[in-house]
Amino acid sequence: MLVVTSFALDLMPSFVERVNGPEDFDKFKKKANKFGLPMILLFFSEDRRQMNEMKYLSTEFRKKVLIAQIPFTKKENKPIFFEYGVRGQALLAVPPSSGDEGEDQQRSNEIVFDGKWSLHRLKTFFKEHALEKEVQPPKPTEEKEKPVEEKTERKKEKVKTEL
């Protein structure tokens, strides 16, 4: 029974993005700004696989919040840990959305989950900080679609066979 359970849990979809260095973290922040999504940062001081709760929450709040897992075992991530003042155990933080404030002001506006790590409490924390409605990708305009249609029609006209 244990093997089947762990197999099923390993196959759960996960939309948690793993950050490996400052470049990945910058890409993650740009993606959050592009779509206007709040960020939730999951700092692990030890190398652990993604918790099943995070896998569930990442699918439950998909397109409402972006979740990043930042492991301390990667030496490239140490500056990110020091930037957010993370020491010791796992930490879940919600940085403020980027604005005109200075870095010190943003650090004081940071929200940290300090409760017991249970699914119910984590879900409540996510509900408080996630968007109410899912972010929808931008729809293509008709102008972009017309050139594609014209190209396919031209190709169809050129391909004529004579008998």
PDB file of C-alpha atoms in Angstrom:
ATOM      1  CA  MET A   1       0.000   0.000   0.000  1.00  0.00           C
ATOM      2  CA  LEU A   2       2.848   2.378   0.835  1.00  0.00           C
ATOM      3  CA  VAL A   3       4.418   1.925  -2.603  1.00  0.00           C
ATOM      4  CA  VAL A   4       1.153   2.763  -4.369  1.00  0.00           C
ATOM      5  CA  THR A   5       0.633   5.839  -2.216  1.00  0.00           C
ATOM      6  CA  SER A   6       4.114   7.221  -2.799  1.00  0.00           C
ATOM      7  CA  PHE A   7       3.824   6.451  -6.516  1.00  0.00           C
ATOM      8  CA  ALA A   8       0.566   8.411  -6.722  1.00  0.00           C
ATOM      9  CA  LEU A   9       1.978  11.330  -4.726  1.00  0.00           C
ATOM     10  CA  ASP A  10       5.068  11.470  -6.946  1.00  0.00           C
ATOM     11  CA  LEU A  11       2.837  11.717 -10.023  1.00  0.00           C
ATOM     12  CA  MET A  12       0.835  14.663  -8.673  1.00  0.00           C
ATOM     13  CA  PRO A  13       1.204  17.687 -10.969  1.00  0.00           C
ATOM     14  CA  SER A  14       3.209  20.552  -9.550  1.00  0.00           C
ATOM     15  CA  PHE A  15       3.440  24.140 -10.737  1.00  0.00           C
ATOM     16  CA  VAL A  16       6.062  25.142  -8.176  1.00  0.00           C
ATOM     17  CA  GLU A  17       9.008  26.706  -9.985  1.00  0.00           C
ATOM     18  CA  ARG A  18      12.441  25.727  -8.730  1.00  0.00           C
ATOM     19  CA  VAL A  19      14.886  28.632  -8.531  1.00  0.00           C
ATOM     20  CA  ASN A  20      18.572  27.857  -9.086  1.00  0.00           C
ATOM     21  CA  GLY A  21      20.437  31.122  -8.814  1.00  0.00           C
ATOM     22  CA  PRO A  22      19.856  34.861  -9.159  1.00  0.00           C
ATOM     23  CA  GLU A  23      19.192  34.628 -12.921  1.00  0.00           C
ATOM     24  CA  ASP A  24      16.316  32.192 -12.365  1.00  0.00           C
ATOM     25  CA  PHE A  25      14.998  34.384  -9.566  1.00  0.00           C
ATOM     26  CA  ASP A  26      15.041  37.442 -11.843  1.00  0.00           C
ATOM     27  CA  LYS A  27      13.130  35.495 -14.519  1.00  0.00           C
ATOM     28  CA  PHE A  28      10.617  34.427 -11.878  1.00  0.00           C
ATOM     29  CA  LYS A  29      10.104  38.045 -10.732  1.00  0.00           C
ATOM     30  CA  LYS A  30       9.724  39.241 -14.347  1.00  0.00           C
ATOM     31  CA  LYS A  31       7.093  36.570 -14.976  1.00  0.00           C
ATOM     32  CA  ALA A  32       5.190  37.643 -11.857  1.00  0.00           C
ATOM     33  CA  ASN A  33       5.310  41.307 -12.933  1.00  0.00           C
ATOM     34  CA  LYS A  34       4.311  40.479 -16.518  1.00  0.00           C
ATOM     35  CA  PHE A  35       1.119  38.731 -15.463  1.00  0.00           C
ATOM     36  CA  GLY A  36       0.480  40.782 -12.311  1.00  0.00           C
ATOM     37  CA  LEU A  37       0.648  37.759 -10.016  1.00  0.00           C
ATOM     38  CA  PRO A  38       1.694  37.807  -6.366  1.00  0.00           C
ATOM     39  CA  MET A  39       4.751  35.708  -5.501  1.00  0.00           C
ATOM     40  CA  ILE A  40       5.098  33.163  -2.726  1.00  0.00           C
ATOM     41  CA  LEU A  41       8.660  32.115  -1.968  1.00  0.00           C
ATOM     42  CA  LEU A  42       9.317  28.754  -0.312  1.00  0.00           C
ATOM     43  CA  PHE A  43      12.788  28.654   1.243  1.00  0.00           C
ATOM     44  CA  PHE A  44      14.205  25.278   2.292  1.00  0.00           C
ATOM     45  CA  SER A  45      17.336  25.109   4.405  1.00  0.00           C
ATOM     46  CA  GLU A  46      17.825  21.457   3.584  1.00  0.00           C
ATOM     47  CA  ASP A  47      17.405  19.564   0.337  1.00  0.00           C
ATOM     48  CA  ARG A  48      13.869  18.203   0.499  1.00  0.00           C
ATOM     49  CA  ARG A  49      11.567  17.130  -2.215  1.00  0.00           C
ATOM     50  CA  GLN A  50       8.544  19.281  -2.786  1.00  0.00           C
ATOM     51  CA  MET A  51       5.997  18.783  -0.088  1.00  0.00           C
ATOM     52  CA  ASN A  52       2.765  17.240  -1.277  1.00  0.00           C
ATOM     53  CA  GLU A  53       0.883  20.174   0.215  1.00  0.00           C
ATOM     54  CA  MET A  54       2.778  22.574  -2.043  1.00  0.00           C
ATOM     55  CA  LYS A  55       2.009  20.436  -5.081  1.00  0.00           C
ATOM     56  CA  TYR A  56      -1.677  20.560  -4.207  1.00  0.00           C
ATOM     57  CA  LEU A  57      -1.660  24.303  -3.490  1.00  0.00           C
ATOM     58  CA  SER A  58       0.234  25.052  -6.700  1.00  0.00           C
ATOM     59  CA  THR A  59      -2.522  23.384  -8.738  1.00  0.00           C
ATOM     60  CA  GLU A  60      -5.336  24.821  -6.601  1.00  0.00           C
ATOM     61  CA  PHE A  61      -4.054  28.402  -6.947  1.00  0.00           C
ATOM     62  CA  ARG A  62      -2.649  28.112 -10.446  1.00  0.00           C
ATOM     63  CA  LYS A  63      -2.899  31.399 -12.384  1.00  0.00           C
ATOM     64  CA  LYS A  64      -3.677  33.187  -9.104  1.00  0.00           C
ATOM     65  CA  VAL A  65      -0.211  33.138  -7.542  1.00  0.00           C
ATOM     66  CA  LEU A  66       3.326  32.109  -8.532  1.00  0.00           C
ATOM     67  CA  ILE A  67       5.200  29.794  -6.179  1.00  0.00           C
ATOM     68  CA  ALA A  68       8.980  29.429  -6.156  1.00  0.00           C
ATOM     69  CA  GLN A  69      10.986  26.816  -4.289  1.00  0.00           C
ATOM     70  CA  ILE A  70      14.439  28.086  -3.348  1.00  0.00           C
ATOM     71  CA  PRO A  71      16.719  25.395  -1.836  1.00  0.00           C
ATOM     72  CA  PHE A  72      19.693  26.433   0.304  1.00  0.00           C
ATOM     73  CA  THR A  73      21.722  23.445  -0.889  1.00  0.00           C
ATOM     74  CA  LYS A  74      22.439  25.267  -4.155  1.00  0.00           C
ATOM     75  CA  LYS A  75      25.292  27.666  -3.471  1.00  0.00           C
ATOM     76  CA  GLU A  76      23.921  30.002  -6.165  1.00  0.00           C
ATOM     77  CA  ASN A  77      20.839  30.602  -3.973  1.00  0.00           C
ATOM     78  CA  LYS A  78      22.723  31.769  -0.864  1.00  0.00           C
ATOM     79  CA  PRO A  79      22.533  35.478  -1.841  1.00  0.00           C
ATOM     80  CA  ILE A  80      18.733  35.157  -2.145  1.00  0.00           C
ATOM     81  CA  PHE A  81      18.553  33.605   1.341  1.00  0.00           C
ATOM     82  CA  PHE A  82      20.640  36.435   2.780  1.00  0.00           C
ATOM     83  CA  GLU A  83      18.591  39.040   0.893  1.00  0.00           C
ATOM     84  CA  TYR A  84      15.397  37.809   2.572  1.00  0.00           C
ATOM     85  CA  GLY A  85      17.060  37.142   5.932  1.00  0.00           C
ATOM     86  CA  VAL A  86      16.271  33.429   5.946  1.00  0.00           C
ATOM     87  CA  ARG A  87      18.127  31.385   8.528  1.00  0.00           C
ATOM     88  CA  GLY A  88      17.382  27.887   9.714  1.00  0.00           C
ATOM     89  CA  GLN A  89      14.113  26.134   8.982  1.00  0.00           C
ATOM     90  CA  ALA A  90      11.802  26.324   6.008  1.00  0.00           C
ATOM     91  CA  LEU A  91      10.154  29.682   5.456  1.00  0.00           C
ATOM     92  CA  LEU A  92       7.237  30.797   3.336  1.00  0.00           C
ATOM     93  CA  ALA A  93       7.320  34.492   2.426  1.00  0.00           C
ATOM     94  CA  VAL A  94       5.217  36.829   0.303  1.00  0.00           C
ATOM     95  CA  PRO A  95       7.314  39.767  -0.909  1.00  0.00           C
ATOM     96  CA  PRO A  96       5.445  43.001  -1.619  1.00  0.00           C
ATOM     97  CA  SER A  97       4.653  43.782  -5.219  1.00  0.00           C
ATOM     98  CA  SER A  98       7.315  45.927  -6.835  1.00  0.00           C
ATOM     99  CA  GLY A  99       6.686  49.616  -6.632  1.00  0.00           C
ATOM    100  CA  ASP A 100       8.356  52.950  -5.977  1.00  0.00           C
ATOM    101  CA  GLU A 101       9.349  51.987  -2.429  1.00  0.00           C
ATOM    102  CA  GLY A 102      12.962  51.474  -1.430  1.00  0.00           C
ATOM    103  CA  GLU A 103      14.356  48.035  -0.678  1.00  0.00           C
ATOM    104  CA  ASP A 104      14.287  48.608   3.108  1.00  0.00           C
ATOM    105  CA  GLN A 105      10.630  49.644   2.924  1.00  0.00           C
ATOM    106  CA  GLN A 106       9.781  46.583   0.827  1.00  0.00           C
ATOM    107  CA  ARG A 107      11.545  44.294   3.315  1.00  0.00           C
ATOM    108  CA  SER A 108       9.399  45.658   6.155  1.00  0.00           C
ATOM    109  CA  ASN A 109       6.238  45.034   4.089  1.00  0.00           C
ATOM    110  CA  GLU A 110       7.166  41.378   3.519  1.00  0.00           C
ATOM    111  CA  ILE A 111       4.688  38.856   4.919  1.00  0.00           C
ATOM    112  CA  VAL A 112       5.970  35.631   6.462  1.00  0.00           C
ATOM    113  CA  PHE A 113       3.943  32.510   7.294  1.00  0.00           C
ATOM    114  CA  ASP A 114       4.807  31.677  10.883  1.00  0.00           C
ATOM    115  CA  GLY A 115       2.073  29.192  11.728  1.00  0.00           C
ATOM    116  CA  LYS A 116       2.094  25.429  11.961  1.00  0.00           C
ATOM    117  CA  TRP A 117       2.602  23.820   8.536  1.00  0.00           C
ATOM    118  CA  SER A 118      -0.749  22.118   7.991  1.00  0.00           C
ATOM    119  CA  LEU A 119      -2.732  21.977   4.779  1.00  0.00           C
ATOM    120  CA  HIS A 120      -5.648  23.953   6.208  1.00  0.00           C
ATOM    121  CA  ARG A 121      -3.457  26.791   7.511  1.00  0.00           C
ATOM    122  CA  LEU A 122      -1.365  26.919   4.344  1.00  0.00           C
ATOM    123  CA  LYS A 123      -4.506  27.046   2.200  1.00  0.00           C
ATOM    124  CA  THR A 124      -5.868  29.937   4.276  1.00  0.00           C
ATOM    125  CA  PHE A 125      -2.536  31.769   3.885  1.00  0.00           C
ATOM    126  CA  PHE A 126      -2.633  31.247   0.108  1.00  0.00           C
ATOM    127  CA  LYS A 127      -6.254  32.470  -0.115  1.00  0.00           C
ATOM    128  CA  GLU A 128      -5.292  35.684   1.680  1.00  0.00           C
ATOM    129  CA  HIS A 129      -2.479  36.492  -0.751  1.00  0.00           C
ATOM    130  CA  ALA A 130      -3.629  35.026  -4.072  1.00  0.00           C
ATOM    131  CA  LEU A 131      -5.746  36.837  -6.636  1.00  0.00           C
ATOM    132  CA  GLU A 132      -9.481  36.203  -6.511  1.00  0.00           C
ATOM    133  CA  LYS A 133      -9.767  35.415 -10.226  1.00  0.00           C
ATOM    134  CA  GLU A 134      -7.383  33.590 -12.506  1.00  0.00           C
ATOM    135  CA  VAL A 135      -5.193  35.646 -14.799  1.00  0.00           C
ATOM    136  CA  GLN A 136      -6.093  34.950 -18.427  1.00  0.00           C
ATOM    137  CA  PRO A 137      -3.462  35.020 -21.161  1.00  0.00           C
ATOM    138  CA  PRO A 138      -3.862  37.836 -23.676  1.00  0.00           C
ATOM    139  CA  LYS A 139      -6.099  36.935 -26.611  1.00  0.00           C
ATOM    140  CA  PRO A 140      -4.612  37.213 -30.086  1.00  0.00           C
ATOM    141  CA  THR A 141      -5.987  40.099 -32.089  1.00  0.00           C
ATOM    142  CA  GLU A 142      -7.600  39.651 -35.501  1.00  0.00           C
ATOM    143  CA  GLU A 143      -4.732  41.509 -37.163  1.00  0.00           C
ATOM    144  CA  LYS A 144      -2.296  38.808 -36.139  1.00  0.00           C
ATOM    145  CA  GLU A 145      -4.603  36.069 -37.375  1.00  0.00           C
ATOM    146  CA  LYS A 146      -5.206  37.567 -40.853  1.00  0.00           C
ATOM    147  CA  PRO A 147      -1.630  37.239 -42.175  1.00  0.00           C
ATOM    148  CA  VAL A 148      -1.562  33.582 -41.174  1.00  0.00           C
ATOM    149  CA  GLU A 149      -4.813  32.937 -43.052  1.00  0.00           C
ATOM    150  CA  GLU A 150      -3.549  34.780 -46.137  1.00  0.00           C
ATOM    151  CA  LYS A 151      -0.345  32.736 -46.177  1.00  0.00           C
ATOM    152  CA  THR A 152      -2.244  29.450 -46.032  1.00  0.00           C
ATOM    153  CA  GLU A 153      -4.572  30.570 -48.836  1.00  0.00           C
ATOM    154  CA  ARG A 154      -1.603  31.526 -51.034  1.00  0.00           C
ATOM    155  CA  LYS A 155      -0.004  28.156 -50.456  1.00  0.00           C
ATOM    156  CA  LYS A 156      -3.227  26.412 -51.368  1.00  0.00           C
ATOM    157  CA  GLU A 157      -3.502  28.403 -54.623  1.00  0.00           C
ATOM    158  CA  LYS A 158       0.047  27.580 -55.669  1.00  0.00           C
ATOM    159  CA  VAL A 159      -0.476  23.876 -55.252  1.00  0.00           C
ATOM    160  CA  LYS A 160      -2.450  22.998 -58.386  1.00  0.00           C
ATOM    161  CA  THR A 161      -2.158  19.754 -60.195  1.00  0.00           C
ATOM    162  CA  GLU A 162      -2.962  19.219 -63.820  1.00  0.00           C
ATOM    163  CA  LEU A 163      -4.221  15.993 -65.208  1.00  0.00           C
TER     164      LEU A 163
END
